[in-house]
mmCIF file of C-alpha atoms in Angstrom:
data_model
loop_
_atom_site.group_PDB
_atom_site.id
_atom_site.type_symbol
_atom_site.label_atom_id
_atom_site.label_comp_id
_atom_site.label_asym_id
_atom_site.label_seq_id
_atom_site.Cartn_x
_atom_site.Cartn_y
_atom_site.Cartn_z
ATOM 1 C CA UNK E 1 -0.004 -2.307 -11.405
ATOM 2 C CA UNK E 2 0.143 1.511 -11.606
ATOM 3 C CA UNK E 3 2.276 2.871 -14.454
ATOM 4 C CA UNK E 4 3.790 6.359 -14.251
ATOM 5 C CA UNK E 5 5.122 8.011 -17.387
ATOM 6 C CA UNK E 6 6.357 11.483 -18.231
ATOM 7 C CA UNK E 7 4.946 13.832 -20.902
ATOM 8 C CA UNK E 8 7.214 15.889 -23.144
ATOM 9 C CA UNK E 9 5.637 19.206 -22.143
ATOM 10 C CA UNK E 10 7.301 18.899 -18.719
ATOM 11 C CA UNK E 11 10.749 19.101 -20.317
ATOM 12 C CA UNK E 12 10.254 21.551 -23.216
ATOM 13 C CA UNK E 13 11.850 24.477 -21.363
ATOM 14 C CA UNK E 14 15.076 22.555 -20.795
ATOM 15 C CA UNK E 15 15.566 21.133 -24.290
ATOM 16 C CA UNK E 16 17.823 23.936 -25.450
ATOM 17 C CA UNK E 17 20.213 23.672 -22.492
ATOM 18 C CA UNK E 18 20.468 19.966 -21.818
ATOM 19 C CA UNK E 19 21.411 16.969 -23.896
ATOM 20 C CA UNK E 20 18.952 14.181 -24.570
ATOM 21 C CA UNK E 21 20.770 11.951 -22.095
ATOM 22 C CA UNK E 22 20.611 14.612 -19.369
ATOM 23 C CA UNK E 23 16.900 15.089 -19.959
ATOM 24 C CA UNK E 24 16.308 11.367 -19.753
ATOM 25 C CA UNK E 25 18.257 11.078 -16.489
ATOM 26 C CA UNK E 26 16.336 13.979 -14.915
ATOM 27 C CA UNK E 27 13.027 12.497 -16.070
ATOM 28 C CA UNK E 28 13.920 9.081 -14.593
ATOM 29 C CA UNK E 29 14.687 10.753 -11.242
ATOM 30 C CA UNK E 30 11.309 12.503 -11.285
ATOM 31 C CA UNK E 31 9.431 9.334 -12.215
ATOM 32 C CA UNK E 32 11.063 7.323 -9.442
ATOM 33 C CA UNK E 33 10.342 10.016 -6.847
ATOM 34 C CA UNK E 34 6.714 10.122 -7.999
ATOM 35 C CA UNK E 35 6.422 6.334 -7.851
ATOM 36 C CA UNK E 36 7.782 6.421 -4.289
ATOM 37 C CA UNK E 37 5.084 8.964 -3.398
ATOM 38 C CA UNK E 38 2.433 6.675 -4.894
ATOM 39 C CA UNK E 39 3.740 3.705 -2.893
ATOM 40 C CA UNK E 40 3.601 5.758 0.309
ATOM 41 C CA UNK E 41 0.017 6.696 -0.562
ATOM 42 C CA UNK E 42 -0.915 3.033 -0.964
ATOM 43 C CA UNK E 43 0.623 2.115 2.393
ATOM 44 C CA UNK E 44 -1.009 5.068 4.161
ATOM 45 C CA UNK E 45 -4.331 4.082 2.630
ATOM 46 C CA UNK E 46 -3.920 0.640 4.213
ATOM 47 C CA UNK E 47 -3.456 2.293 7.624
ATOM 48 C CA UNK E 48 -6.707 4.216 7.098
ATOM 49 C CA UNK E 49 -8.756 1.259 5.844
ATOM 50 C CA UNK E 50 -7.466 -1.699 7.863
ATOM 51 C CA UNK E 51 -7.103 -2.325 11.574
ATOM 52 C CA UNK E 52 -3.370 -2.740 12.250
ATOM 53 C CA UNK E 53 -2.261 -3.934 8.788
ATOM 54 C CA UNK E 54 0.576 -6.441 8.952
ATOM 55 C CA UNK E 55 4.013 -6.034 7.397
ATOM 56 C CA UNK E 56 2.945 -8.681 4.882
ATOM 57 C CA UNK E 57 0.133 -6.418 3.692
ATOM 58 C CA UNK E 58 2.094 -3.164 3.649
ATOM 59 C CA UNK E 59 5.044 -4.736 1.838
ATOM 60 C CA UNK E 60 2.896 -6.325 -0.878
ATOM 61 C CA UNK E 61 3.891 -3.618 -3.371
ATOM 62 C CA UNK E 62 7.186 -2.257 -4.617
ATOM 63 C CA UNK E 63 8.519 0.403 -6.979
ATOM 64 C CA UNK E 64 9.980 -0.764 -10.264
ATOM 65 C CA UNK E 65 12.075 2.211 -11.168
ATOM 66 C CA UNK E 66 12.491 4.081 -14.435
ATOM 67 C CA UNK E 67 15.810 4.268 -16.262
ATOM 68 C CA UNK E 68 17.081 6.842 -18.759
ATOM 69 C CA UNK E 69 16.470 4.254 -21.467
ATOM 70 C CA UNK E 70 13.000 3.334 -20.165
ATOM 71 C CA UNK E 71 11.031 6.348 -18.938
ATOM 72 C CA UNK E 72 8.364 4.445 -17.078
ATOM 73 C CA UNK E 73 8.123 3.688 -13.359
ATOM 74 C CA UNK E 74 5.509 1.464 -11.791
ATOM 75 C CA UNK E 75 4.110 0.492 -8.408
ATOM 76 C CA UNK E 76 3.430 -3.207 -8.637
ATOM 77 C CA UNK E 77 3.095 -6.390 -6.648
ATOM 78 C CA UNK E 78 6.205 -8.053 -5.369
ATOM 79 C CA UNK E 79 6.973 -11.332 -7.152
ATOM 80 C CA UNK E 80 6.270 -13.177 -3.899
ATOM 81 C CA UNK E 81 2.643 -11.996 -3.778
ATOM 82 C CA UNK E 82 0.239 -14.785 -4.698
ATOM 83 C CA UNK E 83 -2.555 -14.585 -7.237
ATOM 84 C CA UNK E 84 -5.176 -14.604 -4.502
ATOM 85 C CA UNK E 85 -3.612 -12.101 -2.104
ATOM 86 C CA UNK E 86 -6.414 -10.608 -0.026
ATOM 87 C CA UNK E 87 -5.572 -7.057 -1.176
ATOM 88 C CA UNK E 88 -6.801 -7.911 -4.657
ATOM 89 C CA UNK E 89 -10.217 -8.752 -3.242
ATOM 90 C CA UNK E 90 -10.193 -5.675 -1.012
ATOM 91 C CA UNK E 91 -9.553 -3.513 -4.082
ATOM 92 C CA UNK E 92 -12.262 -4.888 -6.363
ATOM 93 C CA UNK E 93 -14.643 -6.540 -3.865
ATOM 94 C CA UNK E 94 -16.204 -9.995 -4.159
ATOM 95 C CA UNK E 95 -15.561 -13.476 -2.728
ATOM 96 C CA UNK E 96 -12.081 -14.257 -1.489
ATOM 97 C CA UNK E 97 -10.130 -17.426 -2.095
ATOM 98 C CA UNK E 98 -8.965 -19.849 0.580
ATOM 99 C CA UNK E 99 -6.262 -18.839 3.013
ATOM 100 C CA UNK E 100 -3.337 -21.161 3.652
ATOM 101 C CA UNK E 101 -4.886 -22.261 6.964
ATOM 102 C CA UNK E 102 -8.220 -23.051 5.308
ATOM 103 C CA UNK E 103 -6.578 -25.103 2.565
ATOM 104 C CA UNK E 104 -4.522 -26.979 5.167
ATOM 105 C CA UNK E 105 -7.562 -27.885 7.269
ATOM 106 C CA UNK E 106 -9.588 -28.876 4.214
ATOM 107 C CA UNK E 107 -6.882 -31.299 3.120
ATOM 108 C CA UNK E 108 -5.557 -32.620 6.451
ATOM 109 C CA UNK E 109 -8.290 -32.470 9.084
ATOM 110 C CA UNK E 110 -10.338 -35.609 9.682
ATOM 111 C CA UNK E 111 -13.711 -33.872 9.949
ATOM 112 C CA UNK E 112 -17.175 -35.053 8.931
ATOM 113 C CA UNK E 113 -18.486 -31.555 8.240
ATOM 114 C CA UNK E 114 -17.685 -28.987 5.557
ATOM 115 C CA UNK E 115 -15.100 -26.210 5.961
ATOM 116 C CA UNK E 116 -15.187 -23.283 3.533
ATOM 117 C CA UNK E 117 -13.708 -20.581 5.746
ATOM 118 C CA UNK E 118 -12.304 -20.163 9.256
ATOM 119 C CA UNK E 119 -12.083 -17.197 11.622
ATOM 120 C CA UNK E 120 -10.641 -16.797 15.136
ATOM 121 C CA UNK E 121 -13.239 -17.372 17.849
ATOM 122 C CA UNK E 122 -13.677 -15.534 21.133
ATOM 123 C CA UNK E 123 -11.315 -17.822 23.047
ATOM 124 C CA UNK E 124 -8.402 -17.485 20.624
ATOM 125 C CA UNK E 125 -5.144 -15.819 21.573
ATOM 126 C CA UNK E 126 -4.516 -12.935 19.183
ATOM 127 C CA UNK E 127 -1.269 -11.302 18.151
ATOM 128 C CA UNK E 128 -0.552 -7.577 17.942
ATOM 129 C CA UNK E 129 -2.336 -7.402 14.568
ATOM 130 C CA UNK E 130 -5.534 -9.094 15.743
ATOM 131 C CA UNK E 131 -4.732 -12.422 14.060
ATOM 132 C CA UNK E 132 -4.697 -15.857 15.672
ATOM 133 C CA UNK E 133 -1.339 -16.198 17.408
ATOM 134 C CA UNK E 134 1.157 -18.438 15.656
ATOM 135 C CA UNK E 135 1.981 -20.320 18.865
ATOM 136 C CA UNK E 136 -1.590 -21.312 19.701
ATOM 137 C CA UNK E 137 -2.361 -22.041 16.051
ATOM 138 C CA UNK E 138 0.547 -24.495 15.838
ATOM 139 C CA UNK E 139 -0.471 -26.163 19.098
ATOM 140 C CA UNK E 140 -4.036 -26.533 17.854
ATOM 141 C CA UNK E 141 -3.037 -27.897 14.445
ATOM 142 C CA UNK E 142 -0.703 -30.405 16.085
ATOM 143 C CA UNK E 143 -3.410 -31.545 18.479
ATOM 144 C CA UNK E 144 -5.994 -32.101 15.723
ATOM 145 C CA UNK E 145 -3.419 -33.867 13.506
ATOM 146 C CA UNK E 146 -3.433 -31.214 10.791
ATOM 147 C CA UNK E 147 0.131 -29.991 10.534
ATOM 148 C CA UNK E 148 1.621 -29.898 7.042
ATOM 149 C CA UNK E 149 4.518 -31.946 8.412
ATOM 150 C CA UNK E 150 2.884 -34.986 10.010
ATOM 151 C CA UNK E 151 5.857 -35.470 12.349
ATOM 152 C CA UNK E 152 4.856 -32.197 14.064
ATOM 153 C CA UNK E 153 1.462 -33.578 15.087
ATOM 154 C CA UNK E 154 0.878 -34.458 18.727
ATOM 155 C CA UNK E 155 1.451 -38.139 19.448
ATOM 156 C CA UNK E 156 -0.184 -40.156 22.271
ATOM 157 C CA UNK E 157 3.194 -40.293 24.028
ATOM 158 C CA UNK E 158 3.729 -36.546 23.925
ATOM 159 C CA UNK E 159 0.146 -36.004 25.086
ATOM 160 C CA UNK E 160 0.846 -38.146 28.160
ATOM 161 C CA UNK E 161 4.048 -36.241 28.893
ATOM 162 C CA UNK E 162 2.224 -32.911 28.811
ATOM 163 C CA UNK E 163 -1.025 -33.622 30.612
ATOM 164 C CA UNK E 164 -1.102 -30.166 32.159
ATOM 165 C CA UNK E 165 -0.939 -28.486 28.750
ATOM 166 C CA UNK E 166 -4.210 -27.389 27.198
ATOM 167 C CA UNK E 167 -5.632 -29.749 24.602
ATOM 168 C CA UNK E 168 -7.504 -28.972 21.406
ATOM 169 C CA UNK E 169 -10.261 -30.894 19.669
ATOM 170 C CA UNK E 170 -12.839 -30.668 16.886
ATOM 171 C CA UNK E 171 -16.397 -31.726 17.823
ATOM 172 C CA UNK E 172 -18.230 -34.174 15.593
ATOM 173 C CA UNK E 173 -20.767 -32.650 13.218
ATOM 174 C CA UNK E 174 -23.553 -34.096 15.413
ATOM 175 C CA UNK E 175 -22.208 -32.379 18.580
ATOM 176 C CA UNK E 176 -24.091 -29.603 20.360
ATOM 177 C CA UNK E 177 -20.867 -27.597 20.212
ATOM 178 C CA UNK E 178 -20.599 -25.311 17.205
ATOM 179 C CA UNK E 179 -18.197 -26.301 14.386
ATOM 180 C CA UNK E 180 -14.581 -25.330 14.914
ATOM 181 C CA UNK E 181 -11.547 -26.017 17.047
ATOM 182 C CA UNK E 182 -12.070 -25.974 20.790
ATOM 183 C CA UNK E 183 -9.545 -25.714 23.595
ATOM 184 C CA UNK E 184 -9.765 -27.792 26.786
ATOM 185 C CA UNK E 185 -7.751 -26.416 29.691
ATOM 186 C CA UNK E 186 -6.212 -28.550 32.428
ATOM 187 C CA UNK E 187 -9.160 -27.776 34.746
ATOM 188 C CA UNK E 188 -11.599 -29.203 32.209
ATOM 189 C CA UNK E 189 -13.056 -25.878 31.045
ATOM 190 C CA UNK E 190 -13.466 -25.424 27.298
ATOM 191 C CA UNK E 191 -13.420 -22.422 24.989
ATOM 192 C CA UNK E 192 -13.612 -22.052 21.238
ATOM 193 C CA UNK E 193 -10.531 -20.802 19.388
ATOM 194 C CA UNK E 194 -11.506 -21.198 15.710
ATOM 195 C CA UNK E 195 -14.827 -21.016 13.877
ATOM 196 C CA UNK E 196 -15.636 -23.209 10.871
ATOM 197 C CA UNK E 197 -18.171 -21.923 8.363
ATOM 198 C CA UNK E 198 -19.568 -23.230 5.086
ATOM 199 C CA UNK E 199 -20.206 -19.688 3.821
ATOM 200 C CA UNK E 200 -17.838 -18.065 1.321
ATOM 201 C CA UNK E 201 -16.459 -14.766 2.713
ATOM 202 C CA UNK E 202 -17.443 -11.842 0.477
ATOM 203 C CA UNK E 203 -15.684 -8.470 0.742
ATOM 204 C CA UNK E 204 -17.040 -5.102 -0.253
ATOM 205 C CA UNK E 205 -14.843 -2.920 -2.431
ATOM 206 C CA UNK E 206 -12.819 -1.242 0.273
ATOM 207 C CA UNK E 207 -9.256 -0.253 -0.491
ATOM 208 C CA UNK E 208 -9.595 2.025 -3.528
ATOM 209 C CA UNK E 209 -5.943 2.960 -3.847
ATOM 210 C CA UNK E 210 -5.835 2.994 -7.670
ATOM 211 C CA UNK E 211 -7.956 6.121 -7.979
ATOM 212 C CA UNK E 212 -5.984 7.896 -5.269
ATOM 213 C CA UNK E 213 -2.718 6.832 -6.860
ATOM 214 C CA UNK E 214 -3.692 8.555 -10.105
ATOM 215 C CA UNK E 215 -4.313 11.761 -8.162
ATOM 216 C CA UNK E 216 -0.917 11.518 -6.434
ATOM 217 C CA UNK E 217 0.763 10.945 -9.793
ATOM 218 C CA UNK E 218 -0.884 14.011 -11.341
ATOM 219 C CA UNK E 219 -0.127 16.224 -8.337
ATOM 220 C CA UNK E 220 3.500 15.250 -7.695
ATOM 221 C CA UNK E 221 5.093 14.564 -11.083
ATOM 222 C CA UNK E 222 5.246 18.196 -12.364
ATOM 223 C CA UNK E 223 6.968 19.388 -9.189
ATOM 224 C CA UNK E 224 9.448 16.538 -9.240
ATOM 225 C CA UNK E 225 10.207 17.266 -12.921
ATOM 226 C CA UNK E 226 10.910 20.934 -12.205
ATOM 227 C CA UNK E 227 13.194 19.990 -9.311
ATOM 228 C CA UNK E 228 15.161 17.309 -11.155
ATOM 229 C CA UNK E 229 15.574 19.444 -14.286
ATOM 230 C CA UNK E 230 16.865 22.300 -12.133
ATOM 231 C CA UNK E 231 19.221 19.870 -10.421
ATOM 232 C CA UNK E 232 20.569 18.660 -13.760
ATOM 233 C CA UNK E 233 20.911 22.233 -15.107
ATOM 234 C CA UNK E 234 22.858 23.243 -11.992
ATOM 235 C CA UNK E 235 25.052 20.170 -12.378
ATOM 236 C CA UNK E 236 25.870 21.003 -15.985
ATOM 237 C CA UNK E 237 26.348 24.719 -15.293
ATOM 238 C CA UNK E 238 28.938 23.922 -12.627
ATOM 239 C CA UNK E 239 30.719 21.346 -14.745
#
């Protein structure tokens, strides 16, 4: 979380002309505008660092605004963001925790090997963000009996009804095929859609938005304070 507060020296010149309440309101406006600038910096930084960041990534943070009675604004995680959100690892570096897909396969897939992490393979269909497409992922999980809802798994009857649809399978650990989920098309050709690995993914420190956020705070807050104080002075002068 990035906290943004206001120092008294920004408001000294207006003390004699504005009430304490007016000063507090103007300061809260300035803090909220500065926090919005910091949030935009964080999201722009994601565009620079990541390849096509998803809406999930860019919306991971929010502004908690200041009030006249609480002169502190912050840019912080949304309540829906989990403890192991990948942005935390991208900020500080180090090993990442399991994704939802990895945890699902570890708990549901009948597999005689070890799965620590998974990544899309060369034969996978990718979405606009470079991730495994939801449609193919659901088909594959159903075929290998690994859906969270067991009733969504492919049954022998449904497999017979859809013989022309591509099938998915996981080779045994002793197979010459590499570990993962493979796709078998109607013509018998196979391609790999998901890699299994026993190695823990480790990220380098990459995002670095905290340091930049401090710079944005220092650069923008004085200007916002001057503008909001002038706005409040004009409001009171015209009253």
